[in-house]
Amino acid sequence: MNTHNNVTVIPCYKLLRSNDSSQVRLIQVVLAIILALVVLPVLGQAILRYFVPQEVDPFPPVGETYQPGEAPQTLMAATMPPISTAISLDEEEIEQIEQSINFSLLVPGYVPNECYWQSYRVILNGVQLSYTCLCINQQQVQNVQQPRFGEGSTEEVSVGNNPAFYIRGNWMQLEGQNEPIWVGDAGSWLIFEHDDIIIRLRTGSLTKEELIRIIDSMLE
């Protein structure tokens, strides 16, 4: 025990060796609470850091042309490439894509009836698979910008036991307006992370349940 200016200083090791078990338990509880408050939020942010959508209004500087009254699926079909005669990707095409993107491609084992394969295109360290009912983007996390969507459009859902985000709507530029606005009925998105790859499904017609089922089939 040391004394400085009439103040008694008790070494920490003597406090920790106290026989007062209740005091020891109290210290343990306090440390546990501090650990939970500091560490757990950081872990949560790490889990969601790649695909947490940001709701903004207005955004973005560019958008698609949207005529009032048009069905979302009509808009999507107009932007897709011509329909391929192939039913799906073959093994040779998958190998070629993987050589370009440097990660294992996930291909859905399920799509709804009358949803047909069209084509693919390689993007920045990623790929886009196009079907008549949806587009599937797969991209390495370091090349994915934080997605931004309209206010009140996002919903957290589960794919298996993992978090994902379902977004209802799309940015569209209305005729006669200079800036795009968020249109809540212009399709939907499902965003999911798997092995440091961001998977984004975009559709003009499929339900949330169908999108989740498609991603489930990609992970099987």
Short mmCIF file of C-alpha atoms in Angstrom, two decimals, residues 52-218:
data_model
loop_
_atom_site.label_atom_id
_atom_site.label_comp_id
_atom_site.label_asym_id
_atom_site.label_seq_id
_atom_site.Cartn_x
_atom_site.Cartn_y
_atom_site.Cartn_z
CA VAL A 52 -26.95 -1.78 -45.90
CA PRO A 53 -29.06 0.43 -48.16
CA GLN A 54 -29.25 4.16 -47.56
CA GLU A 55 -32.63 5.81 -47.97
CA VAL A 56 -32.36 9.25 -49.54
CA ASP A 57 -34.59 11.84 -51.16
CA PRO A 58 -33.87 12.92 -53.84
CA PHE A 59 -31.40 10.68 -55.67
CA PRO A 60 -29.69 9.87 -58.08
CA PRO A 61 -28.42 12.10 -60.92
CA VAL A 62 -29.44 9.58 -63.57
CA GLY A 63 -32.44 7.34 -64.00
CA GLU A 64 -34.63 5.49 -66.45
CA THR A 65 -37.47 6.97 -68.43
CA TYR A 66 -40.82 6.11 -66.89
CA GLN A 67 -44.15 6.92 -68.46
CA PRO A 68 -47.04 7.13 -65.96
CA GLY A 69 -49.27 4.09 -66.26
CA GLU A 70 -46.66 1.77 -67.76
CA ALA A 71 -46.22 -1.61 -66.10
CA PRO A 72 -42.79 -2.10 -64.46
CA GLN A 73 -42.22 -5.36 -66.33
CA THR A 74 -42.64 -3.50 -69.63
CA LEU A 75 -39.85 -1.13 -68.59
CA MET A 76 -37.55 -3.97 -67.70
CA ALA A 77 -38.20 -5.92 -70.90
CA ALA A 78 -37.34 -2.84 -72.96
CA THR A 79 -33.85 -2.59 -71.43
CA MET A 80 -32.95 -6.29 -71.72
CA PRO A 81 -30.92 -7.80 -74.59
CA PRO A 82 -32.58 -10.10 -77.15
CA ILE A 83 -33.77 -13.48 -75.90
CA SER A 84 -31.21 -16.25 -76.24
CA THR A 85 -32.12 -19.63 -77.69
CA ALA A 86 -30.24 -21.30 -74.83
CA ILE A 87 -32.19 -22.50 -71.80
CA SER A 88 -29.42 -21.56 -69.38
CA LEU A 89 -25.68 -21.13 -69.08
CA ASP A 90 -23.64 -24.13 -70.10
CA GLU A 91 -20.50 -25.28 -68.31
CA GLU A 92 -18.17 -23.70 -70.86
CA GLU A 93 -19.85 -20.29 -70.48
CA ILE A 94 -19.72 -20.53 -66.69
CA GLU A 95 -15.99 -21.30 -66.85
CA GLN A 96 -15.39 -18.32 -69.16
CA ILE A 97 -17.31 -16.00 -66.84
CA GLU A 98 -15.44 -17.20 -63.74
CA GLN A 99 -12.10 -16.55 -65.44
CA SER A 100 -13.18 -12.94 -65.99
CA ILE A 101 -14.69 -12.25 -62.57
CA ASN A 102 -12.28 -14.26 -60.36
CA PHE A 103 -14.95 -15.82 -58.14
CA SER A 104 -17.36 -18.74 -58.32
CA LEU A 105 -20.53 -17.87 -60.21
CA LEU A 106 -23.86 -18.67 -58.54
CA VAL A 107 -26.54 -19.79 -60.98
CA PRO A 108 -30.17 -20.19 -59.88
CA GLY A 109 -31.52 -23.70 -59.90
CA TYR A 110 -35.04 -22.29 -59.84
CA VAL A 111 -36.82 -19.54 -61.73
CA PRO A 112 -40.60 -19.27 -62.12
CA ASN A 113 -42.41 -20.74 -65.11
CA GLU A 114 -42.32 -18.52 -68.20
CA CYS A 115 -39.18 -16.80 -66.91
CA TYR A 116 -36.59 -17.54 -69.56
CA TRP A 117 -32.84 -17.20 -69.79
CA GLN A 118 -31.61 -14.38 -72.04
CA SER A 119 -27.92 -13.52 -71.75
CA TYR A 120 -25.06 -12.38 -69.53
CA ARG A 121 -22.53 -9.58 -69.55
CA VAL A 122 -19.36 -9.10 -67.51
CA ILE A 123 -19.21 -5.87 -65.50
CA LEU A 124 -16.55 -4.42 -63.16
CA ASN A 125 -15.31 -7.53 -61.30
CA GLY A 126 -18.75 -9.03 -61.60
CA VAL A 127 -21.45 -10.29 -63.91
CA GLN A 128 -25.09 -9.64 -64.74
CA LEU A 129 -27.37 -12.55 -65.62
CA SER A 130 -30.49 -11.52 -67.54
CA TYR A 131 -33.77 -13.42 -67.56
CA THR A 132 -37.11 -12.27 -68.95
CA CYS A 133 -38.43 -11.75 -65.41
CA LEU A 134 -35.35 -10.45 -63.57
CA CYS A 135 -31.68 -9.47 -63.62
CA ILE A 136 -29.13 -10.96 -61.23
CA ASN A 137 -25.95 -9.00 -60.49
CA GLN A 138 -23.02 -10.62 -58.68
CA GLN A 139 -20.08 -8.40 -57.77
CA GLN A 140 -17.13 -8.39 -55.39
CA VAL A 141 -17.78 -6.21 -52.37
CA GLN A 142 -14.87 -3.83 -52.96
CA ASN A 143 -16.46 -2.69 -56.22
CA VAL A 144 -19.99 -2.18 -54.94
CA GLN A 145 -21.13 1.29 -53.97
CA GLN A 146 -23.56 1.68 -51.10
CA PRO A 147 -27.02 1.33 -52.65
CA ARG A 148 -29.37 4.28 -52.28
CA PHE A 149 -33.11 3.95 -52.41
CA GLY A 150 -36.21 6.00 -51.72
CA GLU A 151 -37.40 6.76 -48.20
CA GLY A 152 -39.44 4.02 -46.54
CA SER A 153 -38.67 1.49 -49.27
CA THR A 154 -36.44 -1.02 -47.46
CA GLU A 155 -37.33 -4.08 -45.43
CA GLU A 156 -34.90 -6.43 -43.70
CA VAL A 157 -35.63 -10.08 -44.48
CA SER A 158 -33.85 -13.41 -43.99
CA VAL A 159 -32.34 -15.70 -46.59
CA GLY A 160 -31.73 -18.90 -44.69
CA ASN A 161 -30.33 -17.59 -41.41
CA ASN A 162 -28.63 -14.60 -43.02
CA PRO A 163 -29.85 -11.00 -43.31
CA ALA A 164 -30.88 -9.51 -46.64
CA PHE A 165 -32.74 -6.43 -47.80
CA TYR A 166 -35.91 -6.27 -49.87
CA ILE A 167 -36.50 -2.93 -51.58
CA ARG A 168 -39.76 -1.94 -53.19
CA GLY A 169 -39.52 0.61 -56.01
CA ASN A 170 -36.97 2.15 -58.35
CA TRP A 171 -35.52 5.49 -59.44
CA MET A 172 -37.35 6.76 -62.52
CA GLN A 173 -37.36 9.98 -64.47
CA LEU A 174 -40.93 11.07 -65.10
CA GLU A 175 -41.74 12.70 -68.41
CA GLY A 176 -41.32 16.46 -68.15
CA GLN A 177 -39.21 16.34 -64.98
CA ASN A 178 -35.51 17.13 -64.77
CA GLU A 179 -34.63 14.94 -61.79
CA PRO A 180 -35.42 11.26 -61.15
CA ILE A 181 -37.84 10.42 -58.37
CA TRP A 182 -38.49 7.24 -56.42
CA VAL A 183 -41.47 5.29 -57.83
CA GLY A 184 -42.69 2.79 -55.26
CA ASP A 185 -44.46 0.43 -57.68
CA ALA A 186 -41.68 0.30 -60.30
CA GLY A 187 -40.35 -3.15 -59.49
CA SER A 188 -38.35 -4.46 -56.53
CA TRP A 189 -34.89 -5.57 -55.40
CA LEU A 190 -33.39 -8.21 -53.12
CA ILE A 191 -29.82 -7.60 -51.90
CA PHE A 192 -27.79 -10.33 -50.23
CA GLU A 193 -24.15 -11.02 -49.35
CA HIS A 194 -22.47 -14.41 -49.74
CA ASP A 195 -18.72 -15.06 -49.34
CA ASP A 196 -17.83 -11.38 -49.93
CA ILE A 197 -19.97 -11.29 -53.06
CA ILE A 198 -22.96 -8.97 -53.29
CA ILE A 199 -25.93 -10.55 -55.05
CA ARG A 200 -28.63 -8.17 -56.28
CA LEU A 201 -31.85 -9.39 -57.81
CA ARG A 202 -34.01 -6.87 -59.63
CA THR A 203 -37.46 -7.58 -61.02
CA GLY A 204 -40.51 -5.83 -62.35
CA SER A 205 -43.01 -8.57 -61.60
CA LEU A 206 -41.85 -11.22 -59.11
CA THR A 207 -42.90 -11.27 -55.46
CA LYS A 208 -40.60 -11.04 -52.46
CA GLU A 209 -41.16 -14.74 -51.78
CA GLU A 210 -40.14 -15.67 -55.33
CA LEU A 211 -36.94 -13.62 -55.10
CA ILE A 212 -36.00 -15.32 -51.83
CA ARG A 213 -36.70 -18.72 -53.37
CA ILE A 214 -34.43 -17.89 -56.33
CA ILE A 215 -31.55 -16.91 -54.03
CA ASP A 216 -32.10 -20.05 -51.95
CA SER A 217 -31.71 -22.11 -55.14
CA MET A 218 -28.45 -20.29 -55.93
#
